[in-house]
Amino acid sequence: MKRVLLLGAQGQVGWELQHSRPPFVELRALGRQDLDIRDAAQVRHMAESFQPDYLINAAAFTAVDRAESEAEMAYAINRDGAAHCAQAAEVCGARLIHISTDFVFDGSQATPYQPADPVAPLGVYGASKAAGERQVRETLGDAALILRTAWVYSAHGNNFVKTMLRLMGERDALRVVGDQIGTPTWAAGLAHAIWTTLDHPEFTGIQHWTDAGVASWYDFAVAIQEEARAAGQLRRAIPIEMIATSAYPTAARRPACAVLDKSASYAALSAAPHWRVALRQMLIESTEA
Ligand SMILES: NC(=O)c1ccc[n+]([C@@H]2O[C@H](COP(=O)([O-])OP(=O)(O)OC[C@H]3O[C@@H](n4cnc5c(N)ncnc54)[C@H](OP(=O)(O)O)[C@@H]3O)[C@@H](O)[C@H]2O)c1
């Protein structure tokens, strides 16, 4: 058995990790109400008492726009919390798996970002996550796994898919940004990839994992409507208009094109499905549930 301490257990990724726990894993899954990663002593005490082989940090401040006005909180969770996890992992000899984001990049590059490319976050959320990555590397170097992902959705939690499904049921038309490109990623597939890393101790350092393919938010919205209708979740189709980012102002600037290069992780673990295949599966499963 491998002992795994999971922090941020009630988030999208945390929930999917809990619900796909492999049989060889003894899991201690803690949500924010059980353990606040801002509290270094609490994190260390929990790690020392449970003595995990792996510590997975899926806890984060993920409200990208709110981070602009709550920078102190974003840094306390995304930078200091990551540091506390790294210190606790070091003390108890656990391997840290820390989840990070495509938002560490500015999205100005036309080709996919390699894990070693320099970071250049545009907003507080990305900057606080980049600071968290630095903290982890300062303490653990390449012994830790920092897994960057992007555009995460799940049947559980708040995300673009659930927002679109709600709006498509309520409104007669939608306008969605078409000039931001990335890769939608089903949290269930990401959770499976994370569990697979336990069989690959050599898979460490900064790595990228998303589903395959690319999309704009507009493409994603169109696919959500089509697949949700096919799955029987939406009665009617509404017109979806593609708009520019400039027509949809938000507090935080977002990367225009943040596609992550996954060749190393796909070779080490196994390739992810195309994002649309994963989306279809998620919508079919959530219709049946
Ligand atoms: N969502 C995305 O599109 C996306 C994209 C790229 C990377 N990521 C990264 O993937 C990881 C998981 O994200 P997710 O989508 O699962 O996010 P999520 O659904 O927002 O989950 C994050 C969880 O962390 C918890 N949390 C917040 N502050 C905490 C604290 N101080 N102590 C302990 N727990 C705390 C949250 O609890 P509360 O809800 O109670 O605050 C929430 O349950 C994060 O590292 C995120 O940066 C996400």
GROMACS .gro file of C-alpha atoms and ligand atoms in nm:
model
  337
    1MET     CA    1   0.000   0.000   0.000
    2LYS     CA    2   0.106   0.358  -0.066
    3ARG     CA    3   0.001   0.622   0.182
    4VAL     CA    4  -0.124   0.941   0.017
    5LEU     CA    5  -0.216   1.267   0.188
    6LEU     CA    6  -0.444   1.474  -0.037
    7LEU     CA    7  -0.500   1.844   0.037
    8GLY     CA    8  -0.775   2.044  -0.135
    9ALA     CA    9  -0.986   1.728  -0.145
   10GLN     CA   10  -1.317   1.908  -0.206
   11GLY     CA   11  -1.206   2.090  -0.523
   12GLN     CA   12  -1.264   1.960  -0.875
   13VAL     CA   13  -0.934   1.774  -0.898
   14GLY     CA   14  -0.943   1.669  -0.532
   15TRP     CA   15  -1.294   1.526  -0.569
   16GLU     CA   16  -1.199   1.327  -0.880
   17LEU     CA   17  -0.884   1.198  -0.706
   18GLN     CA   18  -1.090   1.077  -0.411
   19HIS     CA   19  -1.339   0.904  -0.636
   20SER     CA   20  -1.078   0.727  -0.847
   21ARG     CA   21  -0.847   0.614  -0.566
   22PRO     CA   22  -0.661   0.303  -0.681
   23PRO     CA   23  -0.687  -0.002  -0.452
   24PHE     CA   24  -0.317   0.014  -0.361
   25VAL     CA   25  -0.361   0.363  -0.210
   26GLU     CA   26  -0.441   0.437   0.153
   27LEU     CA   27  -0.583   0.788   0.121
   28ARG     CA   28  -0.617   1.062   0.380
   29ALA     CA   29  -0.823   1.327   0.196
   30LEU     CA   30  -0.858   1.666   0.364
   31GLY     CA   31  -1.061   1.965   0.251
   32ARG     CA   32  -1.016   2.325   0.356
   33GLN     CA   33  -1.236   2.276   0.663
   34ASP     CA   34  -1.004   1.996   0.782
   35LEU     CA   35  -0.671   2.159   0.705
   36ASP     CA   36  -0.582   2.512   0.590
   37ILE     CA   37  -0.262   2.502   0.386
   38ARG     CA   38  -0.184   2.859   0.496
   39ASP     CA   39  -0.102   2.713   0.837
   40ALA     CA   40   0.251   2.569   0.812
   41ALA     CA   41   0.235   2.397   1.151
   42GLN     CA   42  -0.094   2.225   1.069
   43VAL     CA   43   0.036   2.094   0.737
   44ARG     CA   44   0.356   1.970   0.899
   45HIS     CA   45   0.175   1.812   1.193
   46MET     CA   46  -0.062   1.626   0.961
   47ALA     CA   47   0.226   1.501   0.745
   48GLU     CA   48   0.428   1.391   1.048
   49SER     CA   49   0.137   1.204   1.201
   50PHE     CA   50   0.014   1.033   0.881
   51GLN     CA   51   0.365   0.972   0.736
   52PRO     CA   52   0.253   0.970   0.371
   53ASP     CA   53   0.461   0.835   0.085
   54TYR     CA   54   0.301   1.103  -0.134
   55LEU     CA   55   0.156   1.444  -0.060
   56ILE     CA   56  -0.076   1.577  -0.330
   57ASN     CA   57  -0.147   1.950  -0.315
   58ALA     CA   58  -0.469   2.013  -0.508
   59ALA     CA   59  -0.563   2.309  -0.286
   60ALA     CA   60  -0.547   2.653  -0.443
   61PHE     CA   61  -0.705   2.995  -0.469
   62THR     CA   62  -0.846   2.955  -0.823
   63ALA     CA   63  -1.072   3.260  -0.861
   64VAL     CA   64  -0.867   3.428  -1.136
   65ASP     CA   65  -1.051   3.763  -1.139
   66ARG     CA   66  -1.103   3.783  -0.763
   67ALA     CA   67  -0.728   3.728  -0.715
   68GLU     CA   68  -0.668   4.075  -0.863
   69SER     CA   69  -0.837   4.237  -0.563
   70GLU     CA   70  -0.745   3.965  -0.309
   71ALA     CA   71  -0.376   3.930  -0.388
   72GLU     CA   72  -0.274   3.876  -0.026
   73MET     CA   73  -0.507   3.577   0.004
   74ALA     CA   74  -0.402   3.438  -0.337
   75TYR     CA   75  -0.033   3.450  -0.235
   76ALA     CA   76  -0.104   3.310   0.111
   77ILE     CA   77  -0.265   3.002  -0.046
   78ASN     CA   78  -0.086   2.959  -0.380
   79ARG     CA   79   0.267   3.059  -0.277
   80ASP     CA   80   0.288   3.012   0.100
   81GLY     CA   81   0.058   2.707   0.101
   82ALA     CA   82   0.274   2.543  -0.165
   83ALA     CA   83   0.583   2.621   0.042
   84HIS     CA   84   0.423   2.462   0.350
   85CYS     CA   85   0.344   2.147   0.151
   86ALA     CA   86   0.702   2.129   0.021
   87GLN     CA   87   0.846   2.173   0.372
   88ALA     CA   88   0.614   1.908   0.514
   89ALA     CA   89   0.703   1.668   0.232
   90GLU     CA   90   1.072   1.724   0.300
   91VAL     CA   91   1.037   1.664   0.673
   92CYS     CA   92   0.852   1.334   0.634
   93GLY     CA   93   1.032   1.215   0.320
   94ALA     CA   94   0.716   1.216   0.106
   95ARG     CA   95   0.712   1.288  -0.265
   96LEU     CA   96   0.517   1.607  -0.337
   97ILE     CA   97   0.279   1.626  -0.632
   98HIS     CA   98   0.187   1.991  -0.673
   99ILE     CA   99  -0.071   2.107  -0.928
  100SER     CA  100  -0.003   2.425  -1.123
  101THR     CA  101  -0.138   2.611  -1.421
  102ASP     CA  102  -0.096   2.734  -1.780
  103PHE     CA  103  -0.158   3.085  -1.637
  104VAL     CA  104   0.212   3.100  -1.540
  105PHE     CA  105   0.263   3.185  -1.911
  106ASP     CA  106   0.159   3.505  -2.087
  107GLY     CA  107   0.019   3.323  -2.390
  108SER     CA  108   0.207   3.529  -2.645
  109GLN     CA  109   0.371   3.223  -2.801
  110ALA     CA  110   0.225   3.061  -3.113
  111THR     CA  111   0.372   2.718  -3.035
  112PRO     CA  112   0.300   2.498  -2.732
  113TYR     CA  113   0.484   2.587  -2.412
  114GLN     CA  114   0.757   2.347  -2.299
  115PRO     CA  115   0.785   2.280  -1.924
  116ALA     CA  116   1.121   2.462  -1.913
  117ASP     CA  117   1.002   2.776  -2.093
  118PRO     CA  118   1.033   3.092  -1.884
  119VAL     CA  119   0.718   3.192  -1.698
  120ALA     CA  120   0.563   3.536  -1.744
  121PRO     CA  121   0.225   3.551  -1.570
  122LEU     CA  122  -0.021   3.824  -1.664
  123GLY     CA  123  -0.220   3.844  -1.343
  124VAL     CA  124  -0.211   3.783  -0.969
  125TYR     CA  125  -0.342   3.426  -0.991
  126GLY     CA  126  -0.071   3.320  -1.239
  127ALA     CA  127   0.197   3.511  -1.049
  128SER     CA  128   0.098   3.353  -0.718
  129LYS     CA  129   0.101   3.005  -0.877
  130ALA     CA  130   0.442   3.075  -1.035
  131ALA     CA  131   0.566   3.184  -0.691
  132GLY     CA  132   0.431   2.857  -0.549
  133GLU     CA  133   0.623   2.659  -0.812
  134ARG     CA  134   0.943   2.846  -0.714
  135GLN     CA  135   0.886   2.766  -0.346
  136VAL     CA  136   0.842   2.397  -0.423
  137ARG     CA  137   1.157   2.389  -0.636
  138GLU     CA  138   1.362   2.580  -0.378
  139THR     CA  139   1.278   2.323  -0.113
  140LEU     CA  140   1.263   2.000  -0.312
  141GLY     CA  141   1.424   2.070  -0.651
  142ASP     CA  142   1.352   1.803  -0.911
  143ALA     CA  143   1.236   1.557  -0.645
  144ALA     CA  144   0.890   1.714  -0.654
  145LEU     CA  145   0.643   1.673  -0.938
  146ILE     CA  146   0.489   2.004  -1.047
  147LEU     CA  147   0.208   1.918  -1.285
  148ARG     CA  148   0.073   2.213  -1.483
  149THR     CA  149  -0.273   2.177  -1.629
  150ALA     CA  150  -0.536   2.403  -1.788
  151TRP     CA  151  -0.907   2.479  -1.835
  152VAL     CA  152  -1.018   2.217  -1.582
  153TYR     CA  153  -1.383   2.110  -1.561
  154SER     CA  154  -1.571   1.840  -1.379
  155ALA     CA  155  -1.928   1.747  -1.297
  156HIS     CA  156  -1.843   1.872  -0.946
  157GLY     CA  157  -1.745   2.229  -0.860
  158ASN     CA  158  -1.755   2.555  -1.052
  159ASN     CA  159  -1.631   2.558  -1.408
  160PHE     CA  160  -1.697   2.676  -1.762
  161VAL     CA  161  -1.894   2.366  -1.864
  162LYS     CA  162  -2.140   2.399  -1.578
  163THR     CA  163  -2.173   2.775  -1.632
  164MET     CA  164  -2.242   2.722  -2.004
  165LEU     CA  165  -2.501   2.450  -1.938
  166ARG     CA  166  -2.682   2.678  -1.695
  167LEU     CA  167  -2.675   2.979  -1.930
  168MET     CA  168  -2.780   2.767  -2.228
  169GLY     CA  169  -3.086   2.662  -2.030
  170GLU     CA  170  -3.169   3.019  -1.922
  171ARG     CA  171  -3.084   3.245  -2.216
  172ASP     CA  172  -3.183   3.282  -2.581
  173ALA     CA  173  -2.832   3.357  -2.708
  174LEU     CA  174  -2.473   3.362  -2.582
  175ARG     CA  175  -2.157   3.556  -2.668
  176VAL     CA  176  -1.829   3.377  -2.601
  177VAL     CA  177  -1.467   3.484  -2.643
  178GLY     CA  178  -1.300   3.337  -2.951
  179ASP     CA  179  -0.948   3.477  -2.930
  180GLN     CA  180  -0.821   3.289  -2.625
  181ILE     CA  181  -0.684   2.946  -2.707
  182GLY     CA  182  -0.610   2.662  -2.467
  183THR     CA  183  -0.706   2.303  -2.392
  184PRO     CA  184  -1.012   2.197  -2.194
  185THR     CA  185  -0.922   1.922  -1.949
  186TRP     CA  186  -1.159   1.684  -1.770
  187ALA     CA  187  -1.057   1.660  -1.405
  188ALA     CA  188  -1.132   1.285  -1.407
  189GLY     CA  189  -0.865   1.224  -1.672
  190LEU     CA  190  -0.623   1.447  -1.487
  191ALA     CA  191  -0.689   1.252  -1.166
  192HIS     CA  192  -0.618   0.926  -1.349
  193ALA     CA  193  -0.290   1.072  -1.481
  194ILE     CA  194  -0.194   1.182  -1.128
  195TRP     CA  195  -0.256   0.833  -0.990
  196THR     CA  196  -0.052   0.687  -1.278
  197THR     CA  197   0.248   0.897  -1.173
  198LEU     CA  198   0.271   0.684  -0.856
  199ASP     CA  199   0.394   0.400  -1.078
  200HIS     CA  200   0.653   0.629  -1.236
  201PRO     CA  201   0.889   0.759  -0.966
  202GLU     CA  202   1.120   0.889  -1.240
  203PHE     CA  203   0.846   1.128  -1.360
  204THR     CA  204   0.935   1.441  -1.162
  205GLY     CA  205   1.025   1.806  -1.211
  206ILE     CA  206   0.796   2.043  -1.398
  207GLN     CA  207   0.560   1.857  -1.630
  208HIS     CA  208   0.251   1.942  -1.834
  209TRP     CA  209  -0.077   1.756  -1.850
  210THR     CA  210  -0.400   1.851  -2.028
  211ASP     CA  211  -0.632   1.666  -2.258
  212ALA     CA  212  -0.522   1.665  -2.623
  213GLY     CA  213  -0.606   1.925  -2.888
  214VAL     CA  214  -0.675   2.297  -2.873
  215ALA     CA  215  -0.986   2.515  -2.859
  216SER     CA  216  -1.102   2.869  -2.806
  217TRP     CA  217  -1.363   2.932  -2.537
  218TYR     CA  218  -1.606   2.979  -2.828
  219ASP     CA  219  -1.516   2.636  -2.974
  220PHE     CA  220  -1.554   2.486  -2.628
  221ALA     CA  221  -1.899   2.646  -2.579
  222VAL     CA  222  -2.021   2.521  -2.920
  223ALA     CA  223  -1.899   2.170  -2.837
  224ILE     CA  224  -2.063   2.182  -2.493
  225GLN     CA  225  -2.398   2.268  -2.651
  226GLU     CA  226  -2.370   1.998  -2.920
  227GLU     CA  227  -2.253   1.725  -2.684
  228ALA     CA  228  -2.500   1.819  -2.411
  229ARG     CA  229  -2.785   1.802  -2.662
  230ALA     CA  230  -2.662   1.464  -2.786
  231ALA     CA  231  -2.645   1.342  -2.425
  232GLY     CA  232  -2.999   1.467  -2.357
  233GLN     CA  233  -2.901   1.745  -2.115
  234LEU     CA  234  -3.032   2.039  -2.324
  235ARG     CA  235  -3.370   2.058  -2.497
  236ARG     CA  236  -3.287   2.331  -2.750
  237ALA     CA  237  -2.990   2.491  -2.921
  238ILE     CA  238  -2.935   2.866  -2.888
  239PRO     CA  239  -2.717   3.087  -3.113
  240ILE     CA  240  -2.360   3.133  -2.987
  241GLU     CA  241  -2.176   3.439  -3.115
  242MET     CA  242  -1.797   3.461  -3.116
  243ILE     CA  243  -1.665   3.783  -2.962
  244ALA     CA  244  -1.322   3.932  -2.896
  245THR     CA  245  -1.164   3.943  -2.550
  246SER     CA  246  -1.187   4.323  -2.571
  247ALA     CA  247  -1.568   4.293  -2.582
  248TYR     CA  248  -1.572   4.095  -2.255
  249PRO     CA  249  -1.364   4.290  -2.002
  250THR     CA  250  -1.253   4.101  -1.691
  251ALA     CA  251  -1.048   4.207  -1.389
  252ALA     CA  252  -0.759   3.975  -1.482
  253ARG     CA  253  -0.583   3.956  -1.817
  254ARG     CA  254  -0.568   3.603  -1.954
  255PRO     CA  255  -0.315   3.433  -2.181
  256ALA     CA  256  -0.423   3.452  -2.548
  257CYS     CA  257  -0.265   3.122  -2.646
  258ALA     CA  258  -0.152   2.895  -2.364
  259VAL     CA  259  -0.127   2.549  -2.513
  260LEU     CA  260   0.102   2.321  -2.311
  261ASP     CA  261   0.341   2.074  -2.471
  262LYS     CA  262   0.260   1.733  -2.322
  263SER     CA  263   0.497   1.510  -2.521
  264ALA     CA  264   0.702   1.413  -2.213
  265SER     CA  265   0.402   1.330  -1.994
  266TYR     CA  266   0.214   1.145  -2.268
  267ALA     CA  267   0.528   0.936  -2.335
  268ALA     CA  268   0.584   0.865  -1.964
  269LEU     CA  269   0.223   0.801  -1.856
  270SER     CA  270  -0.003   0.755  -2.162
  271ALA     CA  271  -0.167   0.998  -2.401
  272ALA     CA  272  -0.484   1.180  -2.299
  273PRO     CA  273  -0.792   1.170  -2.521
  274HIS     CA  274  -0.887   1.467  -2.739
  275TRP     CA  275  -1.069   1.721  -2.520
  276ARG     CA  276  -1.394   1.674  -2.711
  277VAL     CA  277  -1.393   1.299  -2.647
  278ALA     CA  278  -1.341   1.363  -2.276
  279LEU     CA  279  -1.616   1.628  -2.274
  280ARG     CA  280  -1.859   1.383  -2.438
  281GLN     CA  281  -1.779   1.118  -2.178
  282MET     CA  282  -1.824   1.361  -1.890
  283LEU     CA  283  -2.161   1.480  -2.023
  284ILE     CA  284  -2.285   1.125  -2.084
  285GLU     CA  285  -2.175   1.017  -1.735
  286SER     CA  286  -2.331   1.321  -1.568
  287THR     CA  287  -2.659   1.264  -1.757
  288GLU     CA  288  -2.672   0.903  -1.637
  289ALA     CA  289  -2.582   0.992  -1.278
  290LIG     N1  290  -0.971   2.512  -1.254
  290LIG     C1  291  -0.890   2.529  -1.356
  290LIG     O1  292  -0.931   2.561  -1.467
  290LIG     C2  293  -0.741   2.507  -1.339
  290LIG     C3  294  -0.659   2.531  -1.449
  290LIG     C4  295  -0.523   2.511  -1.435
  290LIG     C5  296  -0.470   2.468  -1.315
  290LIG     N2  297  -0.553   2.449  -1.208
  290LIG     C6  298  -0.493   2.408  -1.082
  290LIG     O2  299  -0.542   2.279  -1.047
  290LIG     C7  300  -0.548   2.266  -0.905
  290LIG     C8  301  -0.686   2.220  -0.863
  290LIG     O3  302  -0.781   2.315  -0.913
  290LIG     P1  303  -0.937   2.289  -0.909
  290LIG     O4  304  -0.989   2.322  -1.042
  290LIG     O5  305  -0.965   2.158  -0.846
  290LIG     O6  306  -0.974   2.409  -0.810
  290LIG     P2  307  -1.098   2.423  -0.711
  290LIG     O7  308  -1.212   2.342  -0.759
  290LIG     O8  309  -1.112   2.569  -0.689
  290LIG     O9  310  -1.041   2.353  -0.580
  290LIG     C9  311  -0.945   2.410  -0.499
  290LIG    C10  312  -0.974   2.364  -0.359
  290LIG    O10  313  -0.875   2.421  -0.273
  290LIG    C11  314  -0.941   2.458  -0.154
  290LIG     N3  315  -0.868   2.559  -0.081
  290LIG    C12  316  -0.864   2.692  -0.104
  290LIG     N4  317  -0.788   2.751  -0.010
  290LIG    C13  318  -0.745   2.654   0.074
  290LIG    C14  319  -0.665   2.653   0.190
  290LIG     N5  320  -0.615   2.767   0.240
  290LIG     N6  321  -0.641   2.535   0.251
  290LIG    C15  322  -0.693   2.420   0.202
  290LIG     N7  323  -0.771   2.416   0.092
  290LIG    C16  324  -0.795   2.531   0.029
  290LIG    C17  325  -1.073   2.512  -0.202
  290LIG    O11  326  -1.167   2.517  -0.097
  290LIG     P3  327  -1.282   2.631  -0.099
  290LIG    O12  328  -1.363   2.602  -0.222
  290LIG    O13  329  -1.352   2.608   0.029
  290LIG    O14  330  -1.210   2.763  -0.107
  290LIG    C18  331  -1.111   2.409  -0.309
  290LIG    O15  332  -1.180   2.299  -0.253
  290LIG    C19  333  -0.506   2.402  -0.850
  290LIG    O16  334  -0.371   2.398  -0.818
  290LIG    C20  335  -0.528   2.497  -0.966
  290LIG    O17  336  -0.443   2.609  -0.958
  290LIG    C21  337  -0.689   2.465  -1.218
   0.00000   0.00000   0.00000
